[in-house]
PDB file of C-alpha atoms in Angstrom:
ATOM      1  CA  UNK A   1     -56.269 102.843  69.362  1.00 45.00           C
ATOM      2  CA  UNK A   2     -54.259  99.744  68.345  1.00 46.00           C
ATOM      3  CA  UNK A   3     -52.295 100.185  65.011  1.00 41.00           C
ATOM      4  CA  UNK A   4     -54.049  97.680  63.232  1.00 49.00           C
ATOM      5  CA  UNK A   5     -57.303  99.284  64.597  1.00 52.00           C
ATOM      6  CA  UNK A   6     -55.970 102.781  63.109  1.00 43.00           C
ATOM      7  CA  UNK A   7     -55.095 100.871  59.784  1.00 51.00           C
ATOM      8  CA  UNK A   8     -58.278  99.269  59.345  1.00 62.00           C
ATOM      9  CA  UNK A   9     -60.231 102.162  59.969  1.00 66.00           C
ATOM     10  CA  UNK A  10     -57.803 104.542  57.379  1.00 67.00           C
ATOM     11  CA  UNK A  11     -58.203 101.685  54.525  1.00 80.00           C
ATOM     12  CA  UNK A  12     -62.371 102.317  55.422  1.00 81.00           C
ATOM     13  CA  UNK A  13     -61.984 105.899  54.975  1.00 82.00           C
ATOM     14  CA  UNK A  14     -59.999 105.110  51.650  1.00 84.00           C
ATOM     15  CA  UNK A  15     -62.151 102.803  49.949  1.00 90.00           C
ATOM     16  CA  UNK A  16     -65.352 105.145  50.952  1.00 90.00           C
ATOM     17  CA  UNK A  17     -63.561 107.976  49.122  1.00 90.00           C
ATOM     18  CA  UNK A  18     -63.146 105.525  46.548  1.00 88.00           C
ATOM     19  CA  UNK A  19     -66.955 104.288  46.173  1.00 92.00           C
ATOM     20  CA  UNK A  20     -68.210 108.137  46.129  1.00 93.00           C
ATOM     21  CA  UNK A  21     -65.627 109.486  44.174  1.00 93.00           C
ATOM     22  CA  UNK A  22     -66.284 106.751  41.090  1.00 94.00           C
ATOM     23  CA  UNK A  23     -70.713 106.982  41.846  1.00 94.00           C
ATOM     24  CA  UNK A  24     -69.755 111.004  41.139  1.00 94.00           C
ATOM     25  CA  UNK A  25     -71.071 111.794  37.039  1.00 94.00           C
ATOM     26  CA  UNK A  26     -71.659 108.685  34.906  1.00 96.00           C
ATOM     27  CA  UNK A  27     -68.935 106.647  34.384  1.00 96.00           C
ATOM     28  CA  UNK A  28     -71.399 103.881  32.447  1.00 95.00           C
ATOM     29  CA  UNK A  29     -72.071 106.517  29.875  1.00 95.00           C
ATOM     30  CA  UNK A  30     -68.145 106.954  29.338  1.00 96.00           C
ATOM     31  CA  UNK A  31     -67.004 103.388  29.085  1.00 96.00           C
ATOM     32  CA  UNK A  32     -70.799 102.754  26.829  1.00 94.00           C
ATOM     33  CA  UNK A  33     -70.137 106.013  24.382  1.00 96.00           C
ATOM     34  CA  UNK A  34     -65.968 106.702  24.269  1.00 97.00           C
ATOM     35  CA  UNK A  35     -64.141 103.298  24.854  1.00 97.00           C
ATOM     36  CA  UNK A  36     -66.755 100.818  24.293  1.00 95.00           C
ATOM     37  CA  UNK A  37     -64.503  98.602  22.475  1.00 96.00           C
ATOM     38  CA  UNK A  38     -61.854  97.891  24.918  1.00 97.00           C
ATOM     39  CA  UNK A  39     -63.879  95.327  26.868  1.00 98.00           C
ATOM     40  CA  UNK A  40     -63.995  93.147  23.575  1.00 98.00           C
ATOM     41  CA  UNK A  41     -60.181  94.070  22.858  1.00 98.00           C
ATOM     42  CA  UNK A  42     -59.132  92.591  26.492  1.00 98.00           C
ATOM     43  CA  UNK A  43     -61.597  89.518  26.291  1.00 98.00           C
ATOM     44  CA  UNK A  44     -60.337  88.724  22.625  1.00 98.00           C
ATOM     45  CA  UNK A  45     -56.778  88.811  23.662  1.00 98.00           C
ATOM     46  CA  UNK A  46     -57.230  86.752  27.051  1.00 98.00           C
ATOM     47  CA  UNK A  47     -58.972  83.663  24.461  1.00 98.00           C
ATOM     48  CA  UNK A  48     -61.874  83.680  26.805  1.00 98.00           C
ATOM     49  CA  UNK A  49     -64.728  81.273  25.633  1.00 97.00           C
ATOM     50  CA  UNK A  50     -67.422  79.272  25.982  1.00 98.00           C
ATOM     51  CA  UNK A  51     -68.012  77.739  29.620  1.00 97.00           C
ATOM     52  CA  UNK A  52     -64.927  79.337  30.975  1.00 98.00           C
ATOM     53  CA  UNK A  53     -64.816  81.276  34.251  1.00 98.00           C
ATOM     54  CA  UNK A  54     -64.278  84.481  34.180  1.00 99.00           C
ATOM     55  CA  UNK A  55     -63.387  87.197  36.638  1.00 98.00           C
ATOM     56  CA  UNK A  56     -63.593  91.214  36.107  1.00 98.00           C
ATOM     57  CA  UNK A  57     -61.900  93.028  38.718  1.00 98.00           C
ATOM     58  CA  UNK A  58     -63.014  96.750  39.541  1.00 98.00           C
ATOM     59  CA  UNK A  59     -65.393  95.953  36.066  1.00 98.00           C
ATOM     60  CA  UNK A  60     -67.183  99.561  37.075  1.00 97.00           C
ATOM     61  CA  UNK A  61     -69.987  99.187  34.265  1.00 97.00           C
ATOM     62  CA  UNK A  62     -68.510  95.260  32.817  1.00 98.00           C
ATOM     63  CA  UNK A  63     -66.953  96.985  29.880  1.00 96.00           C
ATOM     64  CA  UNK A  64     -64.997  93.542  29.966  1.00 98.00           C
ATOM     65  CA  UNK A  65     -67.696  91.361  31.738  1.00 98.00           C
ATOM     66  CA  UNK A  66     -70.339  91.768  29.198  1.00 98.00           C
ATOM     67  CA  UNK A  67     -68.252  90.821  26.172  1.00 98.00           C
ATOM     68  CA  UNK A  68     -66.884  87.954  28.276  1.00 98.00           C
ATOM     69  CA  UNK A  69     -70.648  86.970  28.919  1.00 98.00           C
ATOM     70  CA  UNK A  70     -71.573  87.333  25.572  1.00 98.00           C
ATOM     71  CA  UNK A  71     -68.946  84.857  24.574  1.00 98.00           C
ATOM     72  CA  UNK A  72     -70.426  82.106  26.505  1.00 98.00           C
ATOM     73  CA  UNK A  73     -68.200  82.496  29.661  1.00 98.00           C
ATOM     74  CA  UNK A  74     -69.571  82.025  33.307  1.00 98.00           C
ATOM     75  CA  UNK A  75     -68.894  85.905  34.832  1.00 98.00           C
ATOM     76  CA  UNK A  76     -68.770  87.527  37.774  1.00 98.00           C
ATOM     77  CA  UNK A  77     -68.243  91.487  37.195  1.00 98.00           C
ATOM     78  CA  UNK A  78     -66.539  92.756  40.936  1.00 98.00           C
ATOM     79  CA  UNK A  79     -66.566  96.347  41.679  1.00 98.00           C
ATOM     80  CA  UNK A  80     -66.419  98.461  45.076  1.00 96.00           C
ATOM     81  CA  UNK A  81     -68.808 101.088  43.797  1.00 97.00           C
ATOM     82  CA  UNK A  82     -72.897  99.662  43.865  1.00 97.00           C
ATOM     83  CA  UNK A  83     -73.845 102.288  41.763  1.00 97.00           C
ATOM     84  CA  UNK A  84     -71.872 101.584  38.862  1.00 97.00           C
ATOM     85  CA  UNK A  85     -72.639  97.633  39.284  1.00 98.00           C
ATOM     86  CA  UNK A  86     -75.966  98.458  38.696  1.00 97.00           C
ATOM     87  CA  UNK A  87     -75.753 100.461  35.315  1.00 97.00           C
ATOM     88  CA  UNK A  88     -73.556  97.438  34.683  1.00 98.00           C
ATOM     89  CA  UNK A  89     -77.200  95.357  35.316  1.00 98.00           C
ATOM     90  CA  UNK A  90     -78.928  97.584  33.106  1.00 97.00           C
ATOM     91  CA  UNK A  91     -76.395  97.402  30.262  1.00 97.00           C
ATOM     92  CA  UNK A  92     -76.135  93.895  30.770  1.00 98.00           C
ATOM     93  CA  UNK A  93     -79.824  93.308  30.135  1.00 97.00           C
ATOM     94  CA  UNK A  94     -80.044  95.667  27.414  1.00 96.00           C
ATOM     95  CA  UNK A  95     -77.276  93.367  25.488  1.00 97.00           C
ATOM     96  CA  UNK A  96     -79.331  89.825  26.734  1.00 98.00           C
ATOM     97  CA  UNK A  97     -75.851  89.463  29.086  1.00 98.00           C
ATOM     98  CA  UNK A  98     -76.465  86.840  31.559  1.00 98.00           C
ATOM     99  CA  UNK A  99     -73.877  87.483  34.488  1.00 98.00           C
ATOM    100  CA  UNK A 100     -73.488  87.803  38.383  1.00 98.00           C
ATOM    101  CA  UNK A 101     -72.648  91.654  39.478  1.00 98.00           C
ATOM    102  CA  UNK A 102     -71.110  91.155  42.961  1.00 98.00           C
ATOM    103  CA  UNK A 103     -69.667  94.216  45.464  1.00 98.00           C
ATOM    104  CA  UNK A 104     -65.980  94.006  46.165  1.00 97.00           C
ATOM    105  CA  UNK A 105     -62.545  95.139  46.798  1.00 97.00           C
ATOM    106  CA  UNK A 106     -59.754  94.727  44.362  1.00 97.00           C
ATOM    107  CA  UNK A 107     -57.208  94.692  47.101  1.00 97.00           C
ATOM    108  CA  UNK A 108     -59.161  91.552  49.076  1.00 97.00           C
ATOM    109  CA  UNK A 109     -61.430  89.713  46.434  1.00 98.00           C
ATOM    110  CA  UNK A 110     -63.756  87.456  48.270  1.00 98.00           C
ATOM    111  CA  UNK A 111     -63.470  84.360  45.924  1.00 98.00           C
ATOM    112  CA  UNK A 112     -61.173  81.404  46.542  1.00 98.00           C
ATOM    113  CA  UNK A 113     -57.769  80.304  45.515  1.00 98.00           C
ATOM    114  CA  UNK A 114     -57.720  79.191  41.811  1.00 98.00           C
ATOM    115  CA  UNK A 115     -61.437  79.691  41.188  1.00 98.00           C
ATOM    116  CA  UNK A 116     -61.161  81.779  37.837  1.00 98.00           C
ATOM    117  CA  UNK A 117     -59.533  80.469  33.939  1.00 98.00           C
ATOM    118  CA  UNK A 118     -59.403  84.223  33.305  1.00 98.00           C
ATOM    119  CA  UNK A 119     -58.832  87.402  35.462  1.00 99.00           C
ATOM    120  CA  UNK A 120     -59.356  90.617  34.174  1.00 98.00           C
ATOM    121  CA  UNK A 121     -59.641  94.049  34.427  1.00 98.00           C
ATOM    122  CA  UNK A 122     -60.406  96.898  31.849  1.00 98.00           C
ATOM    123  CA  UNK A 123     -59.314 100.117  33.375  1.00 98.00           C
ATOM    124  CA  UNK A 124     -60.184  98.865  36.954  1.00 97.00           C
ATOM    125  CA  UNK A 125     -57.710  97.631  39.211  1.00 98.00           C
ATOM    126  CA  UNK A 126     -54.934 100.179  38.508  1.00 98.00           C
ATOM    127  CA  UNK A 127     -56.948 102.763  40.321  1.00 97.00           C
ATOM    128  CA  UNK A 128     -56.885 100.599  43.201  1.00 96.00           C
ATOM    129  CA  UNK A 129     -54.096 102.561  45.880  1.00 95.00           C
ATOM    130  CA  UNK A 130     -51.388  99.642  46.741  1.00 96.00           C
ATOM    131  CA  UNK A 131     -50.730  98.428  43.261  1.00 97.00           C
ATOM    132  CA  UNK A 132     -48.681  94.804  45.086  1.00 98.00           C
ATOM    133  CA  UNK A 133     -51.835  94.549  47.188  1.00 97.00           C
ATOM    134  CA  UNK A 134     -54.469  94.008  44.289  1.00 98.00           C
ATOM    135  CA  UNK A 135     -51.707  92.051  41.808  1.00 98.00           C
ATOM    136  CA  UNK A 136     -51.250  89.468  44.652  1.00 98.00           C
ATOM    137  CA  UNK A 137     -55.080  89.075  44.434  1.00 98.00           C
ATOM    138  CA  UNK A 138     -55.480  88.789  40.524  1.00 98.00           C
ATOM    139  CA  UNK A 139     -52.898  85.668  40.941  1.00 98.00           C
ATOM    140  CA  UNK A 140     -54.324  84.206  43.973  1.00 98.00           C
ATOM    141  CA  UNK A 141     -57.408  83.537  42.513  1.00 98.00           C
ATOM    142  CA  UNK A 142     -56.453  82.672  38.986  1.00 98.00           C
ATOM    143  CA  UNK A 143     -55.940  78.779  38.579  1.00 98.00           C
ATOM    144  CA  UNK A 144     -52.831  77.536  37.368  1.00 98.00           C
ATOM    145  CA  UNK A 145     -52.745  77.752  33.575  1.00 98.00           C
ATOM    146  CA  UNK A 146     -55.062  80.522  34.136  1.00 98.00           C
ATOM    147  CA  UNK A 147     -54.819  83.884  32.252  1.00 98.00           C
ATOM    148  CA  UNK A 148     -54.711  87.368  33.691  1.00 98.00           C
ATOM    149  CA  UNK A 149     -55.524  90.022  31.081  1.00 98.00           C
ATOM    150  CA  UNK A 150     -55.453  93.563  31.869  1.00 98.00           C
ATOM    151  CA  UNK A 151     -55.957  96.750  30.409  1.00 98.00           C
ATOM    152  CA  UNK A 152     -54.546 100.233  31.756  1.00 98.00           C
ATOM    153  CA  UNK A 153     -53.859 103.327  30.660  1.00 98.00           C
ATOM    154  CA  UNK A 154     -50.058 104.318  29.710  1.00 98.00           C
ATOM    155  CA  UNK A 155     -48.334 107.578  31.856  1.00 98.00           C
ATOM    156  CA  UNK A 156     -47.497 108.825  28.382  1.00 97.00           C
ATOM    157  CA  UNK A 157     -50.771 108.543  26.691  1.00 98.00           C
ATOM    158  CA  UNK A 158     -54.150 110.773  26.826  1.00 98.00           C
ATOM    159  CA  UNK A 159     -55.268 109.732  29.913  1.00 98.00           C
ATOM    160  CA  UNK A 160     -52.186 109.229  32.048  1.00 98.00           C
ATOM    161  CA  UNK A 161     -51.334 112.732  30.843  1.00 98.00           C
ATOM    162  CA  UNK A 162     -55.008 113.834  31.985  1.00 98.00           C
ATOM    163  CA  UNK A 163     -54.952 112.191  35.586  1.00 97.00           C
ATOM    164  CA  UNK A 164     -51.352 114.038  36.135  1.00 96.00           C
ATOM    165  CA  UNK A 165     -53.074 117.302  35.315  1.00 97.00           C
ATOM    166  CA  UNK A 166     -55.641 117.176  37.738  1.00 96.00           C
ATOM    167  CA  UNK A 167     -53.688 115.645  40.155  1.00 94.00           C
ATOM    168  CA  UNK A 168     -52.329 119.022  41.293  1.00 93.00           C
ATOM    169  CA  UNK A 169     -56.297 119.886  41.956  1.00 95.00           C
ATOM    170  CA  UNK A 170     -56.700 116.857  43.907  1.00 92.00           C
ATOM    171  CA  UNK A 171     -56.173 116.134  47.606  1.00 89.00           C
ATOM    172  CA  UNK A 172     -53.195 114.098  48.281  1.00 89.00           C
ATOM    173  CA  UNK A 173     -53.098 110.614  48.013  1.00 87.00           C
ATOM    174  CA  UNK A 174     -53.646 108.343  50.920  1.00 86.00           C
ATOM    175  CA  UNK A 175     -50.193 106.731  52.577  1.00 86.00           C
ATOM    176  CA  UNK A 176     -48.527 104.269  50.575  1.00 87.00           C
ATOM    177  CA  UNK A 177     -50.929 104.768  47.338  1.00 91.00           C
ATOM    178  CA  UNK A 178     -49.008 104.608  44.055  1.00 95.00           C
ATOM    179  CA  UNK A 179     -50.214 106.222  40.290  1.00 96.00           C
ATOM    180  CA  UNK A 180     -52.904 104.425  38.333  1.00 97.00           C
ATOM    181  CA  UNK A 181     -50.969 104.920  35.382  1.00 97.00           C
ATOM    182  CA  UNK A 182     -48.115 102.915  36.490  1.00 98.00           C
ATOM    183  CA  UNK A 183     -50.031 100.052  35.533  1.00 98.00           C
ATOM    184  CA  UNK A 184     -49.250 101.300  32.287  1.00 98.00           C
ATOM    185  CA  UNK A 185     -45.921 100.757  32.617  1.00 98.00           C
ATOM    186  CA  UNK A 186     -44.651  97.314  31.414  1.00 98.00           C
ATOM    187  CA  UNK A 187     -41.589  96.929  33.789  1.00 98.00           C
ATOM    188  CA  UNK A 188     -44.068  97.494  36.719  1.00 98.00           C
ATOM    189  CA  UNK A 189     -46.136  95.019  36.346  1.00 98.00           C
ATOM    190  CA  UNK A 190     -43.981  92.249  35.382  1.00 98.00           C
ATOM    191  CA  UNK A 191     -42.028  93.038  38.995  1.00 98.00           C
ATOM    192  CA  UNK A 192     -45.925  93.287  40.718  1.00 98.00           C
ATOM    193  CA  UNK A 193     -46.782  89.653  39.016  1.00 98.00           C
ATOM    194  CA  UNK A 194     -43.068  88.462  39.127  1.00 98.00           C
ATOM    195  CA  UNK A 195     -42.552  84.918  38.986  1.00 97.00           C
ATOM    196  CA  UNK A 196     -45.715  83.796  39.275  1.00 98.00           C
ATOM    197  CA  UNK A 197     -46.649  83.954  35.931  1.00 98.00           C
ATOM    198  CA  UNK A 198     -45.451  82.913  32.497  1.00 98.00           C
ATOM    199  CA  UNK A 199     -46.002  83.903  28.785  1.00 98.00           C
ATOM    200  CA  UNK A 200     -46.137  87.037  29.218  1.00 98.00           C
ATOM    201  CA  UNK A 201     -47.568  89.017  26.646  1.00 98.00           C
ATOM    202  CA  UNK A 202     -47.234  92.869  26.326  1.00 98.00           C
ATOM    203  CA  UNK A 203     -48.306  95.364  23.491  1.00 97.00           C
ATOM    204  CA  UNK A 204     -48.823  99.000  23.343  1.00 98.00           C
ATOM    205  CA  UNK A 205     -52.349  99.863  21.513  1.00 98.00           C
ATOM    206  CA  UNK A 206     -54.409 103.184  20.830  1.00 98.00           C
ATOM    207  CA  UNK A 207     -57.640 103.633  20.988  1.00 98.00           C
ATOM    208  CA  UNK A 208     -59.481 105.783  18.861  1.00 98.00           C
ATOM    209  CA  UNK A 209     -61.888 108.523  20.253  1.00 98.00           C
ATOM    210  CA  UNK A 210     -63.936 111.104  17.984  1.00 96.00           C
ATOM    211  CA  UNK A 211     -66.616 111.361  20.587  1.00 95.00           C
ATOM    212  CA  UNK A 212     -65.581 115.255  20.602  1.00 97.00           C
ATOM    213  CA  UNK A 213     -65.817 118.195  18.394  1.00 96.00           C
ATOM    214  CA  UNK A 214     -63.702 120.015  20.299  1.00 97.00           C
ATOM    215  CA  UNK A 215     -61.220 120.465  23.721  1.00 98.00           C
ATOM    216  CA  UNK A 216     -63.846 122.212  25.124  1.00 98.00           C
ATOM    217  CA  UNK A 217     -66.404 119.763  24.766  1.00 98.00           C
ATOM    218  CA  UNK A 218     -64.181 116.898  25.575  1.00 98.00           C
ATOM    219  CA  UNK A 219     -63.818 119.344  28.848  1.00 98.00           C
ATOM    220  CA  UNK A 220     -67.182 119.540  29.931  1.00 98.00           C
ATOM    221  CA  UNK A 221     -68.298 115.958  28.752  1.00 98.00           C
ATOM    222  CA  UNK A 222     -65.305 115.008  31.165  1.00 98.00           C
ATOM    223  CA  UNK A 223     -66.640 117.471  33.799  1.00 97.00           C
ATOM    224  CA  UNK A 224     -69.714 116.551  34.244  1.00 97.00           C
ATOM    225  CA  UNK A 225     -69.212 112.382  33.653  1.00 97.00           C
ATOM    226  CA  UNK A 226     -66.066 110.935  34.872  1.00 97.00           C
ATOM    227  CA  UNK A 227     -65.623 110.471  38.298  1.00 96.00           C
ATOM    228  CA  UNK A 228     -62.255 111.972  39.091  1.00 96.00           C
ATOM    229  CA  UNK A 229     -62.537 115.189  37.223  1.00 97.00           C
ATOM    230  CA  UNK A 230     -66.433 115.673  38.550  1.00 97.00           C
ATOM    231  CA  UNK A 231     -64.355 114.740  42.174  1.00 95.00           C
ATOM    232  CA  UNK A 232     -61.443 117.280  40.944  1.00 96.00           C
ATOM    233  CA  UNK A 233     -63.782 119.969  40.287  1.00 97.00           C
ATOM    234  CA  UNK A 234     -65.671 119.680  43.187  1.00 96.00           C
ATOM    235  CA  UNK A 235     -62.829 120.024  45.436  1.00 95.00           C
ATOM    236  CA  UNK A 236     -62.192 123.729  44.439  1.00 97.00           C
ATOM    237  CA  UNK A 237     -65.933 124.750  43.621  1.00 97.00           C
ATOM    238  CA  UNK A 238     -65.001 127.909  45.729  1.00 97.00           C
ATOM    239  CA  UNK A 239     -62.438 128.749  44.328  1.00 97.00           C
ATOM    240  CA  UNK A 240     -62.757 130.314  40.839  1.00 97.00           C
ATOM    241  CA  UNK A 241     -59.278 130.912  39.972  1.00 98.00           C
ATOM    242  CA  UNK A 242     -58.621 127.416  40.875  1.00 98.00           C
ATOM    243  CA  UNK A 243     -61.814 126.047  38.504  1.00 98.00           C
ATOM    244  CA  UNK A 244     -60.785 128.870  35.522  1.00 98.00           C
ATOM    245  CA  UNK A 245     -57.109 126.974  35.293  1.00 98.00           C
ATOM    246  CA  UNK A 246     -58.422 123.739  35.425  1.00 98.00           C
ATOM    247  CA  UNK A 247     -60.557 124.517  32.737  1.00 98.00           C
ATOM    248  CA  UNK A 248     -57.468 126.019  30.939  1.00 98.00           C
ATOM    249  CA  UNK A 249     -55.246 122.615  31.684  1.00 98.00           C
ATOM    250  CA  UNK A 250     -57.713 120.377  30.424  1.00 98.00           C
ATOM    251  CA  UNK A 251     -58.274 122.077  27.128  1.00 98.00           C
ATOM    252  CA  UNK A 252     -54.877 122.751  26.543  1.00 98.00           C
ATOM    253  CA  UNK A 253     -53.991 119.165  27.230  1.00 98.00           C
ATOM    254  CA  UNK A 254     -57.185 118.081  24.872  1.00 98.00           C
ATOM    255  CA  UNK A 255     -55.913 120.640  22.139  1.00 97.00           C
ATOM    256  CA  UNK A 256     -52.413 119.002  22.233  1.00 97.00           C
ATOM    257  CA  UNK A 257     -53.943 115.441  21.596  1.00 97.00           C
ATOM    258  CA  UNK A 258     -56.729 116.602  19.249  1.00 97.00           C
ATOM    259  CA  UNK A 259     -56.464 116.529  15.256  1.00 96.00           C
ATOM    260  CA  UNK A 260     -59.492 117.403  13.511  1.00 92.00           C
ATOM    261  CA  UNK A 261     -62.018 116.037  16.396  1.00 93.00           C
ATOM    262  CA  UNK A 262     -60.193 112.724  16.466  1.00 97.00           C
ATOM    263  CA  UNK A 263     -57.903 111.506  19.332  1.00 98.00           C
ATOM    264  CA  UNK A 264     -55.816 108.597  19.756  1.00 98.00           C
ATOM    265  CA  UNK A 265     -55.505 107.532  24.182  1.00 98.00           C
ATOM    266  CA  UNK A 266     -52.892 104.904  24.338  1.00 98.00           C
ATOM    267  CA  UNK A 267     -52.957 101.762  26.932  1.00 98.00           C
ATOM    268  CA  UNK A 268     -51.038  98.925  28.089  1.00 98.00           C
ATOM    269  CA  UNK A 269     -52.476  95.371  26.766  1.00 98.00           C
ATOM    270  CA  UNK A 270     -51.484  92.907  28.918  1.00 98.00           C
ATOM    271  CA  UNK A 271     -51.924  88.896  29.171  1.00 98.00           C
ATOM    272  CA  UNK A 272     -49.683  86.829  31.147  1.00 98.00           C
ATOM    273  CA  UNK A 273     -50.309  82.588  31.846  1.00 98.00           C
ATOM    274  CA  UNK A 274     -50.884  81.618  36.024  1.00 98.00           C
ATOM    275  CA  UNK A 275     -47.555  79.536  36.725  1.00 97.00           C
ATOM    276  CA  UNK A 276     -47.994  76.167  38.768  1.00 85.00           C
TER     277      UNK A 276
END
C-alpha cells in the first residue's frame, strides 16, 4: 500500500468515526433546547442580510443556517453527519426556513473559490481534526471582502473544561488531530487565518444555560444527547468503575460551574474581513 493510499484510507476511517460519533444521542435537541441563541448571536455579528450568500460549515442541526435563512440570506447548511442534516430539515421547516442542507467535509468543502459573502460556523468546524486544514477552506471559499464568523468554545470555559474531562475516557486522537477548544483560543486562530484576512474582530461572550436543575441532570441530559459523551460512555460500557468516575467527573465539573441551576459556558466570537 502506497502512502497516499494508507492516508486516504486513515482520513476515511476518521471522518466515519466522526459521522457516527456526532448521529450518537440528539445533538438537534441540544443546540434547539440549551444554546439556541448562538446561531442568531454569530449571524448578527457577521451583518448577514438579505440576498447574501451564506455558508455554514459543520452547521450539525443549522443553529447558524436557519437564522441566516430567516434573515433573507441564500444558505447552504454543510455537515459530514446525514443524520443531523436532516433534523436540521425538520427544524428548518418547522421555522418556514427555506435553505439547501448539503453533506460535506469541513476539511475539503466542495464549493468553489470565492462563492460565499459569509462563512460560518457555530460550534462546527473546531471539531474538525487538522485545525490549518479546515481554516484554509473557510478562506478559500469566502470572496474577497467576504466575512468569516465563527463561534467556538473557549479551553477555559464550561465546555472546553467538559471535553478535557472526558478526554481521558476517550480513545486517542487520530495522528496529527489538534483540541476543538483551541479554536477558542484567539492567538490560534489569527496564526490559522494569518494574513489572509483583515478586521479582525474578537470578543469573549457567555452564554447563559438554566436548562438544569442540577449536576446530575445536566449529567444524564449530556449522557444520553450529546454525541461525544454518549461516544465517551459507550467506550467503557464494561467497565463500571470506569462509567462510576465518569459520572463522578462530570458532576463535579457541573457542580463547580453551577449556581442555583444557572450556568454561564463561555466561547470565542469571532469575525474577521476576506483580504484581496
Amino acid at each position: 500500500m502506497s502512502v497516499q493510499t494508507w492516508a486516504a484510507e486513515t482520513d476515511r476511517a476518521v471522518k466515519a468515526k466522526h459521522r457516527q460519533m456526532w448521529a450518537l444521542g440528539d445533538y438537534a435537541t441540544v443546540a434547539d433546547e440549551v444554546i439556541p441563541e448562538l446561531g442568531a448571536v454569530l449571524v448578527r455579528a457577521a451583518g448577514v442580510g438579505p440576498g447574501d450568500r451564506v455558508l455554514d460549515v459543520a452547521a450539525g442541526s443549522g443553529n447558524a443556517a436557519i437564522p441566516a435563512a430567516l434573515a433573507g440570506a441564500s444558505v447552504i447548511a454543510s455537515d459530514l453527519t446525514p443524520e443531523l442534516l436532516a433534523a436540521g430539515r425538520t427544524l428548518a421547516a418547522r421555522r418556514g426556513a427555506e435553505l439547501e442542507w448539503q453533506q460535506a467535509d469541513a476539511e475539503a468543502l466542495p464549493y468553489a473559490d470565492g462563492e460565499f459573502d459569509h462563512v460560518l460556523s457555530c460550534l462546527g468546524v473546531m471539531f474538525a481534526p487538522r485545525h490549518q486544514v479546515s481554516a484554509d477552506e473557510l478562506v478559500r471559499v469566502c470572496r474577497p471582502g467576504g466575512t468569516i464568523g465563527l463561534i467556538s468554545w473557549t479551553p477555559e470555559g464550561f465546555l472546553g473544561q467538559m471535553l478535557r474531562t472526558m478526554k481521558a475516557y476517550l480513545p486517542p486522537p487520530p495522528p496529527g488531530a489538534q483540541p476543538p477548544p483551541l479554536w477558542g483560543v484567539e492567538e490560534h486562530v489569527r496564526a490559522l487565518l494569518g494574513d489572509r484576512v483583515t478586521d479582525v474582530v474578537v470578543r469573549r461572550e457567555t452564554v447563559t444555560v438554566d436548562r438544569f436543575a442540577s449536576p446530575e441532570a445536566f449529567r444524564d441530559y449530556f449522557k444520553a444527547n450529546y454525541g461525544p459523551t454518549v461516544a465517551a460512555y459507550r467506550g467503557i460500557a464494561d467497565d463500571p468503575a470506569r462509567v462510576a468516575a465518569l459520572d463522578e467527573d462530570l458532576v463535579e465539573l457541573a457542580g463547580r460551574h453551577m449556581a442555583a441551576g444557572t450556568m454561564r459556558w463561555e466561547y470565542l466570537l469571532l469575525t474577521a474581513r476576506r483580504s484581496g
